[in-house]
Coordinates of C-alpha atoms (C1' of nucleotides) in Angstrom, one line a residue:
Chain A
X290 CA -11.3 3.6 4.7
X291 CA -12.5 6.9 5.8
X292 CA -11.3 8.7 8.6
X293 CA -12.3 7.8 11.6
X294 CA -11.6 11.2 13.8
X295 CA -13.8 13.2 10.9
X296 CA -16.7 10.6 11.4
X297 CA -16.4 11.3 15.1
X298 CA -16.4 15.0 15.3
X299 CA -19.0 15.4 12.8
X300 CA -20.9 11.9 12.4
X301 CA -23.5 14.4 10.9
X302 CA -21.8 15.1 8.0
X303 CA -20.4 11.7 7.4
X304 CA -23.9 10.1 7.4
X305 CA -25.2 12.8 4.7
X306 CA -22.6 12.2 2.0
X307 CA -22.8 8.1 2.8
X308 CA -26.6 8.7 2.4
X309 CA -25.9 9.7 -1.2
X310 CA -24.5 6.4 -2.0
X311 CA -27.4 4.6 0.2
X312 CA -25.2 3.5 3.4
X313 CA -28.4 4.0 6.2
X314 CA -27.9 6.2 9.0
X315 CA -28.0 3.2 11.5
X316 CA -24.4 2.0 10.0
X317 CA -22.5 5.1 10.3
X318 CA -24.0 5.7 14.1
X319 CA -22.9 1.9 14.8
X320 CA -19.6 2.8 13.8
X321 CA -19.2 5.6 16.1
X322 CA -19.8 3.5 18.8
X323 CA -17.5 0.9 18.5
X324 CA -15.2 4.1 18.2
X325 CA -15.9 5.0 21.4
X326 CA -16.3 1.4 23.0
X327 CA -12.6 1.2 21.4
X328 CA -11.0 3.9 23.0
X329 CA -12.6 3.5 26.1
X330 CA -11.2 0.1 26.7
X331 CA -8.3 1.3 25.3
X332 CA -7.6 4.0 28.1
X333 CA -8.5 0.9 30.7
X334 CA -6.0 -1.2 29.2
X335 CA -3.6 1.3 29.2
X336 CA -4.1 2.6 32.9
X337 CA -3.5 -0.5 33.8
X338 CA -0.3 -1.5 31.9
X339 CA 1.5 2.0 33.4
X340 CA 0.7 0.5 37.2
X341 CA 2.6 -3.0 36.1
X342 CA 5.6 -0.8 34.5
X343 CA 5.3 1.4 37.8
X344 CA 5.5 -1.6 40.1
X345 CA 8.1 -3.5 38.2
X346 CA 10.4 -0.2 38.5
X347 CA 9.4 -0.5 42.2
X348 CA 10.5 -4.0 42.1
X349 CA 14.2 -3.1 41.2
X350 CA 14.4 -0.7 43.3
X351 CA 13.7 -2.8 46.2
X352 CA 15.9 -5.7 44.8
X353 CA 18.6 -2.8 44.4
X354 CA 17.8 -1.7 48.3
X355 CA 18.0 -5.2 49.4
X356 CA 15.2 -5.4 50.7
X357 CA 13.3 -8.9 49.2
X358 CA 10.4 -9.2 51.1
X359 CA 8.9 -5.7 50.3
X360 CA 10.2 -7.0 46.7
X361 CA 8.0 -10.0 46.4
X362 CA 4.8 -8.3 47.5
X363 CA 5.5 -5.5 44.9
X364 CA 5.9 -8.8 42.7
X365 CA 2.3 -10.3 43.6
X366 CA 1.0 -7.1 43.1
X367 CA 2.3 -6.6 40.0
X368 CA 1.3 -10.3 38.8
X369 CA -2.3 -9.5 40.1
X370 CA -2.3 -6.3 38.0
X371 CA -0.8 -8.2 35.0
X372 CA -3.4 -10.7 34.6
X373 CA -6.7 -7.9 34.7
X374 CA -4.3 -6.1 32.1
X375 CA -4.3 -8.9 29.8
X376 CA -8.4 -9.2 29.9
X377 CA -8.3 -5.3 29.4
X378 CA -6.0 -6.0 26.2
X379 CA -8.1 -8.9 25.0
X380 CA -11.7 -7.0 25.5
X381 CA -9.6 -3.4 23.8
X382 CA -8.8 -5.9 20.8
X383 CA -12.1 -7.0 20.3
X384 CA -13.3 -3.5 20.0
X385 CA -10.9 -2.3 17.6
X386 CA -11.4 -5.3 15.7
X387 CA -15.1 -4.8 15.2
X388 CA -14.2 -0.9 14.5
X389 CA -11.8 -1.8 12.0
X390 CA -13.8 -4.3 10.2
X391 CA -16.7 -2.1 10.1
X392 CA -15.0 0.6 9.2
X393 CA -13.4 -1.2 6.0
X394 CA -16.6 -1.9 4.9
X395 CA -17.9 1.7 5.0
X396 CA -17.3 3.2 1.1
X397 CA -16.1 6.4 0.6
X398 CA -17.2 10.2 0.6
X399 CA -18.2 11.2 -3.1
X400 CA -16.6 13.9 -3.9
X401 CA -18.1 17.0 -5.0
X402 CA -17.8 16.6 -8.8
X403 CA -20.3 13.6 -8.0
X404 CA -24.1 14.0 -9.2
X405 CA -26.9 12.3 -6.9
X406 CA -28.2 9.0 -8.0
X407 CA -28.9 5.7 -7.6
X408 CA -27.5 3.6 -10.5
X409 CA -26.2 3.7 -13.8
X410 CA -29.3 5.7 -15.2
X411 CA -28.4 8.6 -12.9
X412 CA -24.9 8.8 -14.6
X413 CA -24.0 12.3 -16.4
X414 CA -22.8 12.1 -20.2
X415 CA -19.8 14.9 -19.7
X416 CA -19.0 15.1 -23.8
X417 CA -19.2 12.9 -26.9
X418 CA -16.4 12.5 -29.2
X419 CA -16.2 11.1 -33.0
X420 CA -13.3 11.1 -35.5
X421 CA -13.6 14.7 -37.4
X422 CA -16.1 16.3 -34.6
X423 CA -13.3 19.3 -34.3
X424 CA -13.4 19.9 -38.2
X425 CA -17.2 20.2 -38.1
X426 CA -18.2 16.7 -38.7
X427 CA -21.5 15.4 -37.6
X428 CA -21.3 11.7 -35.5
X429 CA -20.6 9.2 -37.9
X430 CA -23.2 7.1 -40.0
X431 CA -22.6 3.6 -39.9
X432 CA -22.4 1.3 -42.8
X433 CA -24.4 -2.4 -42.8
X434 CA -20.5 -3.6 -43.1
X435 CA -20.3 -2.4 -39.6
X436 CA -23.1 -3.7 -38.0
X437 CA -21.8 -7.1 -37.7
X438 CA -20.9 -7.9 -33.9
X439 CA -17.2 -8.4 -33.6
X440 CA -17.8 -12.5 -32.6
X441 CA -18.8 -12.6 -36.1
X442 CA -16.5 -10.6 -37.5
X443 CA -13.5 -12.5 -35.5
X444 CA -14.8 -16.1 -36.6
X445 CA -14.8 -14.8 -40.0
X446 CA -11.5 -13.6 -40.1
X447 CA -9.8 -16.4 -37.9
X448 CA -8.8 -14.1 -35.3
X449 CA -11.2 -15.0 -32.4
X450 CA -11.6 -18.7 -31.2
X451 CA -14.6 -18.4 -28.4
X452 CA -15.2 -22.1 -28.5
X453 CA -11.6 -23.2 -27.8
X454 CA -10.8 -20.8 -25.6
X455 CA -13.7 -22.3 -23.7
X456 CA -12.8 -25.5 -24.1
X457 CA -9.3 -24.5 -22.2
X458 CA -10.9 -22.5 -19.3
X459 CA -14.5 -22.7 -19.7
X460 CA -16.7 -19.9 -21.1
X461 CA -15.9 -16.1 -21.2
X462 CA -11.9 -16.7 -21.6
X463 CA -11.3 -15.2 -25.0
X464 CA -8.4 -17.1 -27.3
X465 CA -7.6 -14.7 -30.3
X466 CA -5.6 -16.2 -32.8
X467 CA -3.2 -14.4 -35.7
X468 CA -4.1 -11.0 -36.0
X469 CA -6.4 -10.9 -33.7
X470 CA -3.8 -11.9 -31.1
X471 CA -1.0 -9.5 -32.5
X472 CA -3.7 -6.7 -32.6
X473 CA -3.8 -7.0 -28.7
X474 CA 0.2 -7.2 -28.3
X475 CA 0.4 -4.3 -30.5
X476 CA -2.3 -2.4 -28.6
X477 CA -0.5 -3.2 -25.0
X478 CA 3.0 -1.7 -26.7
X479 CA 1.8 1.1 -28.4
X480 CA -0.2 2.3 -25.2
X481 CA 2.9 1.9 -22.9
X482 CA 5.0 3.8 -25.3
X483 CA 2.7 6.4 -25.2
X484 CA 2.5 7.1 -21.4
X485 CA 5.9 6.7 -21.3
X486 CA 7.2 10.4 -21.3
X487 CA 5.7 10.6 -17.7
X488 CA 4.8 7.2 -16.3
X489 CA 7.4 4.8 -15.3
X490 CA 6.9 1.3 -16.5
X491 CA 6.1 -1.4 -14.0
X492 CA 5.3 -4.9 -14.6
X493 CA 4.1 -6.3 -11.4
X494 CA 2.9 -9.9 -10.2
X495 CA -0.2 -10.7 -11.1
X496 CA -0.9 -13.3 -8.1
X497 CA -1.0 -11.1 -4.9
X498 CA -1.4 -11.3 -0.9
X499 CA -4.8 -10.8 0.5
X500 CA -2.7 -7.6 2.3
X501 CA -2.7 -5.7 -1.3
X502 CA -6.7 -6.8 -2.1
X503 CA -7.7 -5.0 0.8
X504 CA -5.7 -2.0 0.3
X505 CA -7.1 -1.1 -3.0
X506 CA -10.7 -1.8 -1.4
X507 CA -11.5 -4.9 -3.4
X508 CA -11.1 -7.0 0.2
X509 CA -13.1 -7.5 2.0
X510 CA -16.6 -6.3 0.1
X511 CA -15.5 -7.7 -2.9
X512 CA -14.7 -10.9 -2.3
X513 CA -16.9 -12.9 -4.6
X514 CA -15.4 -10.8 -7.4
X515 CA -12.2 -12.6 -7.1
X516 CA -10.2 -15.6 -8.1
X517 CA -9.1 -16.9 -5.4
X518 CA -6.0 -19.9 -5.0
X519 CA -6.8 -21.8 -1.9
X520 CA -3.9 -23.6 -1.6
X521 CA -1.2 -20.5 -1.6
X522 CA -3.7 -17.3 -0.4
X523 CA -2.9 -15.7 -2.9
X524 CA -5.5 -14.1 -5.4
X525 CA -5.7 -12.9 -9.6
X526 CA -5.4 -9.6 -9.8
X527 CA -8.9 -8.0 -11.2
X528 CA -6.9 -4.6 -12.9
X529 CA -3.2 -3.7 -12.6
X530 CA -4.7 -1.4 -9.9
X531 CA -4.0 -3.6 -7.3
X532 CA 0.0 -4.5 -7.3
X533 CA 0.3 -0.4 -8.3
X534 CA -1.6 1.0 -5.6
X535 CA 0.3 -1.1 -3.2
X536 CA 3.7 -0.8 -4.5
X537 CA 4.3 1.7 -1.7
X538 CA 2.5 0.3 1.1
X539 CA 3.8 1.3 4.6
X540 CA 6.2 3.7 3.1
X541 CA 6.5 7.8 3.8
X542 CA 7.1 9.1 0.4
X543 CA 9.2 12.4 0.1
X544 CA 6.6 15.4 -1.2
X545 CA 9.4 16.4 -3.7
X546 CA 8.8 12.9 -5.3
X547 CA 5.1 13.6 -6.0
X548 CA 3.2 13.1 -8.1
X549 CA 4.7 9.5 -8.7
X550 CA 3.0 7.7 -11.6
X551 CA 3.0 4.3 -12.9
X552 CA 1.9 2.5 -15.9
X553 CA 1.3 -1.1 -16.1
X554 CA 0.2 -3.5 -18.7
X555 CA -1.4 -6.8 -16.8
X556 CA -3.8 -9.6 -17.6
X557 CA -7.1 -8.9 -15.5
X558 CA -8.9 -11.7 -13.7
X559 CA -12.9 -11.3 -12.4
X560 CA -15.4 -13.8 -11.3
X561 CA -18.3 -11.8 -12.6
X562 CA -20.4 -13.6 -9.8
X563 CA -23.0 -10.5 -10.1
X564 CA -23.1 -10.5 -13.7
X565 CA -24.1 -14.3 -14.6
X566 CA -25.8 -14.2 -17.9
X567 CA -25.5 -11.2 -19.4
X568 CA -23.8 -9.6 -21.8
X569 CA -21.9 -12.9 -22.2
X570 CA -21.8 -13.1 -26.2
X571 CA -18.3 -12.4 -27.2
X572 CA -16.2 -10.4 -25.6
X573 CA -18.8 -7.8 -24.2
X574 CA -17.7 -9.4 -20.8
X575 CA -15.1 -11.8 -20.0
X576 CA -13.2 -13.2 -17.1
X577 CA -10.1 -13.0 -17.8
X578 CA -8.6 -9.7 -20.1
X579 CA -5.2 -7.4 -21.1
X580 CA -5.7 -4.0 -19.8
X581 CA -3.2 -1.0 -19.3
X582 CA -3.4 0.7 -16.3
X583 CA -2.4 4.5 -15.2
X584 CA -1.9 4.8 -11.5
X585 CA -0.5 7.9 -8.9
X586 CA 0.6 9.0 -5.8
X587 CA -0.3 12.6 -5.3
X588 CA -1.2 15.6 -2.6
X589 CA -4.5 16.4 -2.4
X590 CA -3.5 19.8 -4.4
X591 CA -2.2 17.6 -7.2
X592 CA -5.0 15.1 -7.6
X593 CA -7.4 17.2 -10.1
X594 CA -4.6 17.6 -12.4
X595 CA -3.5 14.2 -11.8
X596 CA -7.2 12.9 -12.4
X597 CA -7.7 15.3 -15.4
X598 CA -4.3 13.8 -17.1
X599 CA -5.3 10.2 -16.8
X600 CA -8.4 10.7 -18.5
X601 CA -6.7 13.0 -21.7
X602 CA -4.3 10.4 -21.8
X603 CA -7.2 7.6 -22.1
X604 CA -8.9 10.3 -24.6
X605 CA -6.0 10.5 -26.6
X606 CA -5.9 7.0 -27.0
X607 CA -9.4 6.7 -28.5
X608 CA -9.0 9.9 -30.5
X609 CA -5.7 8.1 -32.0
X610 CA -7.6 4.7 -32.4
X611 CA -10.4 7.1 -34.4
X612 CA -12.8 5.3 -31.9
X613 CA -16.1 7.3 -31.2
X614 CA -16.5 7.8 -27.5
X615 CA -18.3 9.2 -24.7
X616 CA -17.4 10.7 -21.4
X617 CA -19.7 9.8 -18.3
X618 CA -19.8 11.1 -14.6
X619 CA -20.4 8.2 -12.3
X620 CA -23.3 9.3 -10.4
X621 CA -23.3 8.8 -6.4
X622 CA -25.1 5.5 -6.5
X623 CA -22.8 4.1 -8.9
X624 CA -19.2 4.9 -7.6
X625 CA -17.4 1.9 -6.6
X626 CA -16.6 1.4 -2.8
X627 CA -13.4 2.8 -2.4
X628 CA -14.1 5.9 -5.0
X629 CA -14.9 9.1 -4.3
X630 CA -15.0 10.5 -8.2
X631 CA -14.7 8.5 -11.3
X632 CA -15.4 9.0 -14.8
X633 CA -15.5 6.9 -17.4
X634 CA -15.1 6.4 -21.0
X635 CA -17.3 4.3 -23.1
X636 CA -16.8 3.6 -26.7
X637 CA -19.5 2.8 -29.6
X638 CA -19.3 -0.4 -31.0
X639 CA -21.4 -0.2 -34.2
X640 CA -21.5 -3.8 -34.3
X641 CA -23.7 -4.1 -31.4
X642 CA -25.3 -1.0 -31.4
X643 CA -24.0 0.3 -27.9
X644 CA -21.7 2.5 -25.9
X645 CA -19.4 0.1 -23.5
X646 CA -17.0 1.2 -20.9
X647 CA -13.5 1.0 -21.5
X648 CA -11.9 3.1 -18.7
X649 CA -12.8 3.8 -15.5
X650 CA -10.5 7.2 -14.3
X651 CA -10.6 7.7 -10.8
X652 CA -10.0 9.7 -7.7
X653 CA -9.9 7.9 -4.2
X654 CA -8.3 10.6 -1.5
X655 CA -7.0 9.2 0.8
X656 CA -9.4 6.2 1.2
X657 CA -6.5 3.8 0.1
X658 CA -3.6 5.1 1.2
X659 CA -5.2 5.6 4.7
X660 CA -6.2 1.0 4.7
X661 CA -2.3 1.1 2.5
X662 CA -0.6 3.4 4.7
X663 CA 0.9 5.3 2.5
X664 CA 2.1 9.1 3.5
X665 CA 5.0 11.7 2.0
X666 CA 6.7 13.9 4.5
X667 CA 5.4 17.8 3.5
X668 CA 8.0 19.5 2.4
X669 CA 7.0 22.5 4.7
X670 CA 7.5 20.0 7.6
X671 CA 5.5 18.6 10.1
X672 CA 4.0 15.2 10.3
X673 CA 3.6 12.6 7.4
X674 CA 0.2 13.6 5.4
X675 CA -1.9 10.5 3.3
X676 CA -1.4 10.2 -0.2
X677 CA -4.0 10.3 -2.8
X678 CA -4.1 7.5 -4.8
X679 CA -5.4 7.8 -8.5
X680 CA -6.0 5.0 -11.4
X681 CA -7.5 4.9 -15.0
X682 CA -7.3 2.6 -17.5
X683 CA -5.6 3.4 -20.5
X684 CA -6.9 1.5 -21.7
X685 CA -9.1 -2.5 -21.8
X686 CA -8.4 -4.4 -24.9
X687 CA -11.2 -6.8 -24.6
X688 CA -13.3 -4.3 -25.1
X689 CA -10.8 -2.1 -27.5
X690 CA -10.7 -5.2 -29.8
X691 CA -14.3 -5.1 -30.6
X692 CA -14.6 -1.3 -31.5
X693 CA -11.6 -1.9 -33.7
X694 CA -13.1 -4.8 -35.1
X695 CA -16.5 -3.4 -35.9
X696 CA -15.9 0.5 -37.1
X697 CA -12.7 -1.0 -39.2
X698 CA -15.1 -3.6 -40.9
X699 CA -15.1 -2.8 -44.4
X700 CA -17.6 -3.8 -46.9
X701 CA -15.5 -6.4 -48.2
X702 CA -15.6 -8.1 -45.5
X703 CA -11.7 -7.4 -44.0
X704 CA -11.1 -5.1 -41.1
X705 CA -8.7 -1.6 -41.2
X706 CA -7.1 -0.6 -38.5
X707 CA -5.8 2.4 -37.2
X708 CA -2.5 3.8 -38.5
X709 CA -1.3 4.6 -35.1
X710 CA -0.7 0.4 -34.6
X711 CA 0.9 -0.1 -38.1
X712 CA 4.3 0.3 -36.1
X713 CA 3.5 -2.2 -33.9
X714 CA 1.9 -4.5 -37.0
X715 CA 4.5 -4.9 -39.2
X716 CA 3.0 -2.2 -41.3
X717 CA -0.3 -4.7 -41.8
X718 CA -2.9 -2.5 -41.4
X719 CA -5.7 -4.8 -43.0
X720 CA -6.9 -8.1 -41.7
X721 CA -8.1 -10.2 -44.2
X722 CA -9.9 -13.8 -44.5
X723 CA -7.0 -16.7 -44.5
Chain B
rG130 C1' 12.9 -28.9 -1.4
rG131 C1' 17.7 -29.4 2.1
rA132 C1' 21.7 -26.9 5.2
rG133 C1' 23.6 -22.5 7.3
rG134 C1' 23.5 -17.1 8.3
rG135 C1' 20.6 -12.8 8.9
rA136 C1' 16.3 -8.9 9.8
rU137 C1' 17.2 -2.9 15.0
rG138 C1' 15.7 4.5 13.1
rG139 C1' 16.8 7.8 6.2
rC140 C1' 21.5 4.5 5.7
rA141 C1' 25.5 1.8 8.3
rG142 C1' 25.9 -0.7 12.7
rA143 C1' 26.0 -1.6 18.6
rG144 C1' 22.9 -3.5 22.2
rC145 C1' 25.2 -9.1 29.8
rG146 C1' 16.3 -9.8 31.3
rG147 C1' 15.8 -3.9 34.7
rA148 C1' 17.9 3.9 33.5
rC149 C1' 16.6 1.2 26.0
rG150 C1' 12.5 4.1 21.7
rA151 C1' 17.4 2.4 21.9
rU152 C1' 25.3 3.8 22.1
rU153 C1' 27.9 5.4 17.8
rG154 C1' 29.0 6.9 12.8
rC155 C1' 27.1 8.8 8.2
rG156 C1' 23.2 11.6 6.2
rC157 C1' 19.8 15.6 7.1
rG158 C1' 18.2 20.5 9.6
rG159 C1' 19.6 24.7 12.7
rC160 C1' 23.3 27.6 15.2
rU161 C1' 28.6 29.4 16.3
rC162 C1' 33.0 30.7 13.8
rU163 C1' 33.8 32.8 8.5
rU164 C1' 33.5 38.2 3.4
rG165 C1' 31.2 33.5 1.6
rA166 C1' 32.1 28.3 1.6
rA167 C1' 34.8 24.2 3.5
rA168 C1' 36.7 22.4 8.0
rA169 C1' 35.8 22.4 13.2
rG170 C1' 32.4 22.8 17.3
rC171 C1' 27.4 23.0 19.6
rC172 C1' 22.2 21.6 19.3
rG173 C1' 18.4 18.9 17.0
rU174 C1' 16.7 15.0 13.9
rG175 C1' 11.5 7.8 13.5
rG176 C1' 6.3 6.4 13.4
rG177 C1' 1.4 5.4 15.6
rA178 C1' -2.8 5.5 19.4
rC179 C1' -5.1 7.8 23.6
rU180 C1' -5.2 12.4 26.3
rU181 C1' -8.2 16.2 31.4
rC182 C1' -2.5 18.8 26.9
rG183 C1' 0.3 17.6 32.6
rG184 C1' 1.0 13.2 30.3
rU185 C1' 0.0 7.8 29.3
rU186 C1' 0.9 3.9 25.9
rC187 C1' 2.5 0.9 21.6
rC188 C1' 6.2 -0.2 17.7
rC189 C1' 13.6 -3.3 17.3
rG190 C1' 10.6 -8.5 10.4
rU191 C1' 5.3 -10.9 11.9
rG192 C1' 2.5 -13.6 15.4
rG193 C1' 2.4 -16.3 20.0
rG194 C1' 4.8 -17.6 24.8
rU195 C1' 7.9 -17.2 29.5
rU196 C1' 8.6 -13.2 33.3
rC197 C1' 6.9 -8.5 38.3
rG198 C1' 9.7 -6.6 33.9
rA199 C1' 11.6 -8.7 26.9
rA200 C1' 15.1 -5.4 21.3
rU201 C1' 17.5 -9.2 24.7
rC202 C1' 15.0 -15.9 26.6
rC203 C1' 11.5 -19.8 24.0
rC204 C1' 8.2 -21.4 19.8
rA205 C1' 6.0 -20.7 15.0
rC206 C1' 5.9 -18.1 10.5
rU207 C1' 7.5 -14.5 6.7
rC208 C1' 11.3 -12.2 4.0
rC209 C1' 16.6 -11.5 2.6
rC210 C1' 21.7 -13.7 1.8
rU211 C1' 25.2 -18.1 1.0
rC212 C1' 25.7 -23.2 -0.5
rC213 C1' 23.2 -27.8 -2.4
rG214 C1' 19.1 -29.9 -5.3
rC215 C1' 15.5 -28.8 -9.2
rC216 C1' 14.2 -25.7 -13.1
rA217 C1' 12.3 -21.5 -17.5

RNA sequence: GGAGGGAUGGCAGAGCGGACGAUUGCGCGGCUCUUGAAAAGCCGUGGGACUUCGGUUCCCGUGGGUUCGAAUCCCACUCCCUCCGCCA
């Protein structure tokens, strides 16, 4: 959430940069008066709870002096106070419910970096990227072997079973089979080796507390996105995101120790709710998908650097997979809730004919950490400062797969694939027909 | 799932319903002594909210309750440890 103290010294300011992303005026003023309805009842409740400490001193003192009928009335006093306390408390706890809750749902401040805009049309194409672009060469031509969408390609090949995966779970869980489902264990491995060097290795639940949704932002505006198990309250992770952010939650980090950064490789779980319908055919969108995530604690003074390193370390990955990609800056309109800078990175599958997002890299301040509490103690002293909390992926196979699948398609009719995975393949770089 | 034990500051560990936001030790910071260091000694060392900057208030796992007054008593829950059961 945003700070509340900034949106009540300069409500202004606040309302401007939530105007970019389309909060109305009315919503951010509403807010600042339940902050002030808050503390107002606050500084009633708390008046009153210093007389019943004040009295009860009073009482001992009298008890102490002997004296027990001055004693008692101090006692029916105090018991009269006590009682209007505890309707002050109950009426200051409404209020800073109702703050608290609308405050979660305000989204954050875009950051400068952001361009205006209302959707994804508004977004900024940063750079384009293509296998031999340093060495001169113009973006590639595609073969008709190439335009074949990967759902073809997979049934072909025996490495993507749509209809029995839906026959397990129901439509949009993918079930790759041979290759196709040692091509996404060798992508997961190879990925985490990479980041290695500088982000430590975390493999976290992947069934969490409705505590660690909300901390990430994805409670509670997003809660038709997620899987939810009744029975134990506990939800599916939607991105590795999630457990990361909140592996520090409530805990003052030491400044020395920053920036800390964490890689995960987790199975992803989404509802889609919004999204019924389209882009359903193969795995252009599924519910349930392998992703490696990169995720940091910084200072504020580390976070471009931070930011800027996630996304080279996605770009490496797709200049190592010999993937032709795009960079795009999320415009205003199109930041998610809790961001206030992301960029993505969108690869070209030839098979469909379409760039598709397959990392999101972004910057959040200290909009988590402030709903996670999570601070480090300044080395220069003084008290504990937020965190900023960063993620990217690095990267979504679900979507990887496809690329792979469609600019490796050869005219034969089998599928090469990059040399960076033959490690990880056994040294089969060729999927062929059974 | 059953039985028992536990949860207090960075860590360890005290705490008969009233002077306890909390004894003490370790750690950490500063100072004295010292050429320097060590040792010794002294002082200081949690977080949040509100504030008219004088203060006020909250936090001893979490949430309720009893009481004029709760770290302390009662109830529920969570987590950790030990043993039993079950199990990959």
């Amino acid at each position: 959430m945003i700070d509340v103290r900034l949106l009540r010294e300069d409500p202004e300011a606040v309302a401007a940069a939530l105007a970019r992303r389309g909060v109305a005026r009315a919503e951010v003023e509403r807010v600042v008066a339940l902050d002030a309805l808050a503390r107002q009842r606050l500084r009633a409740q708390e008046a009153l709870r210093a007389q019943v400490k004040e009295l009860s001193r009073q009482v001992r003192e009298a008890r102490g002096a002997g004296d027990s009928d001055a004693a008692e009335a101090l006692v029916a006093r105090s018991r009269e106070l006590g009682h209007q306390e505890k309707a002050a408390a109950a009426e200051a706890e409404d209020a800073q419910g109702a703050l608290r809750d609308a405050l979660l749902l305000l989204p954050n401040l875009p950051s400068e970096e952001t361009p205006d805009g209302d959707g994804p049309e508004d977004n900024v194409v940063v750079r384009r990227w293509w296998p031999g672009m340093e060495a001169g060469a113009p973006p590639p031509e595609y073969g008709p072997h190439q335009r074949v969408p990967h759902w073809e390609v997979g049934q072909e090949l025996g490495i993507l079973d749509l209809e029995r995966g839906a026959r397990l779970s129901g439509s949009m869980f993918p079930l790759y089979r041979r290759a196709g489902a040692r091509l996404i264990r060798a992508l997961s491995a190879y990925a985490l080796e990479h980041h290695a060097d500088a982000y430590e290795e975390i493999r976290p639940p992947t069934l969490v507390l409705t505590d660690t949704m909300t901390a990430t932002g994805h409670l509670p505006r997003f809660a038709d996105e997620g899987y939810h198990v009744e029975r134990d309250d506990l939800w599916a992770i939607p991105t590795a995101e999630v457990p990361l952010t909140s592996l520090y939650r409530g805990e003052i980090l030491d400044e020395a120790d920053l920036p800390m950064r964490f890689c995960a490789v987790t199975a992803c779980f989404r509802r889609e709710a919004g999204a019924a319908g389209r882009d359903t055919r193969g795995l252009l969108r599924t519910h349930e998908f392998d992703k490696v995530e990169l995720m940091a604690y910084a200072t504020a003074e580390q976070a471009p650097a931070v930011h800027a390193d996630i996304t080279s370390r996605a770009e490496a990955l797709l200049q190592d997979l010999g993937l032709h990609y795009r960079v795009v800056e999320l415009c205003a309109g199109d930041l998610s809730g809790a961001a206030a800078r992301t960029v993505d990175l969108e690869v070209y599958l030839p098979g469909v004919d379409r760039f598709w997002e397959v990392s999101s890299v972004s910057w959040y301040r200290d909009y988590q950490a402030r709903r996670a509490n999570i601070r480090y103690r300044p080395a220069a002293g003084g008290p504990p400062v937020l965190v900023h909390t960063l993620n990217g992926s690095a990267l979504a196979w679900s979507r990887i797969w496809p690329a792979l699948v469609e600019t490796g398609r050869q005219p034969d009719g089998s599928v090469r694939l990059p040399d960076c995975l033959a490690p990880y393949l056994g040294g089969e770089t060729v999927i062929r027909r059974p």
